Short mmCIF file of C-alpha atoms in Angstrom, two decimals:
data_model
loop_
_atom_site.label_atom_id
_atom_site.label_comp_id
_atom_site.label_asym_id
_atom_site.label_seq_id
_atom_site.Cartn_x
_atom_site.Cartn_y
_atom_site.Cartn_z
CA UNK J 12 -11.03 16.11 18.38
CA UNK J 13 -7.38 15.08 19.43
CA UNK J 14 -4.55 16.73 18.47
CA UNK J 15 -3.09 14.01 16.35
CA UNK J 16 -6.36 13.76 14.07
CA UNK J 17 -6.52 17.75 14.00
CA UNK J 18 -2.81 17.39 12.61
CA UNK J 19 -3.95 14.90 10.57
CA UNK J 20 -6.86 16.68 9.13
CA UNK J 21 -4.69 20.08 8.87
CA UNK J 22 -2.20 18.40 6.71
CA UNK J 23 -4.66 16.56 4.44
CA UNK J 24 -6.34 19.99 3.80
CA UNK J 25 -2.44 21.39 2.99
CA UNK J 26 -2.32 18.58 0.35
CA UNK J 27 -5.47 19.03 -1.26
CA UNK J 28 -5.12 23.19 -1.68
CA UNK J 29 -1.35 22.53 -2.67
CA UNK J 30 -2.53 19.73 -5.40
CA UNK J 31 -5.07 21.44 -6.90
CA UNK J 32 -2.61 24.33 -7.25
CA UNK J 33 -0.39 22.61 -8.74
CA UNK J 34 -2.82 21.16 -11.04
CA UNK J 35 -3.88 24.86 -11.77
CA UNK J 36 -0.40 25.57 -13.18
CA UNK J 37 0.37 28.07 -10.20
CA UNK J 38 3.11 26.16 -8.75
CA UNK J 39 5.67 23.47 -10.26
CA UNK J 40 6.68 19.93 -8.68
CA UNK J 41 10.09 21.65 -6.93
CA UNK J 42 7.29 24.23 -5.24
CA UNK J 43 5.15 21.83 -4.22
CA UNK J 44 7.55 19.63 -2.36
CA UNK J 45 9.02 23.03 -0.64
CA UNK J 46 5.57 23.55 0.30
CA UNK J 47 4.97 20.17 1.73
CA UNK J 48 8.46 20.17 2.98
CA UNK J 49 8.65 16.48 0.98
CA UNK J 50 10.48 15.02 -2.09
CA UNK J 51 9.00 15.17 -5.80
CA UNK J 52 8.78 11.70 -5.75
CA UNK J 53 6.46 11.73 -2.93
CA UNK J 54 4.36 13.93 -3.64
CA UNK J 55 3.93 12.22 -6.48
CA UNK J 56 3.10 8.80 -4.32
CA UNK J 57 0.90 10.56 -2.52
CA UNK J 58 -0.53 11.99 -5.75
CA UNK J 59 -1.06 8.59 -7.21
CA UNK J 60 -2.84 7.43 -3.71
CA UNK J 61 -5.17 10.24 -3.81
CA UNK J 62 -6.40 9.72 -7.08
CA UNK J 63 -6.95 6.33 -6.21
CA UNK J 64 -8.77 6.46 -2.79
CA UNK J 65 -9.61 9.95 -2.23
CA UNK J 66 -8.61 11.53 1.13
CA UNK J 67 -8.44 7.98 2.56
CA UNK J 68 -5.18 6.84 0.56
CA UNK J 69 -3.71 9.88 2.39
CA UNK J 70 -3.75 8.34 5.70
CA UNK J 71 -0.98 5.68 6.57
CA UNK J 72 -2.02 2.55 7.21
CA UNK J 73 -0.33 0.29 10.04
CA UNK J 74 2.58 -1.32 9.00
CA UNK J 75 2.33 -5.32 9.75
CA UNK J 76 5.04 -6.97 10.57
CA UNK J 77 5.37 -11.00 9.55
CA UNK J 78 8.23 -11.51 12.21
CA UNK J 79 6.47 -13.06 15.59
#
């Protein structure tokens, strides 16, 4: 394993224990982006993308450009 998927995998892990404390009660939206070091608003996006697709809407896909 590479270090970028280890990262990767580290910070998917962070997400999941900080989500399903924060679904627990034990911390508010403010905490939660502390945590992640990321705005409300994003967590909530990335919230919204995990419901969705699991761990896989956590990983970015490529951005494609149209421009030649």
């Amino acid at each position: 394993m590479n270090r970028a998927t280890w990262l990767q995998d580290r910070g998917m892990q962070k997400f999941r224990d900080v989500l399903s404390r924060w679904e627990a009660g034990e911390l508010s939206m403010m905490d939660v982006g502390e945590v992640l070091a990321m705005s409300e608003r994003q967590f909530r996006r990335y919230r919204d993308r995990y419901d969705e697709d699991g761990v896989e809407g956590l990983v970015d896909a490529p951005h494609y450009s149209i421009c030649p």
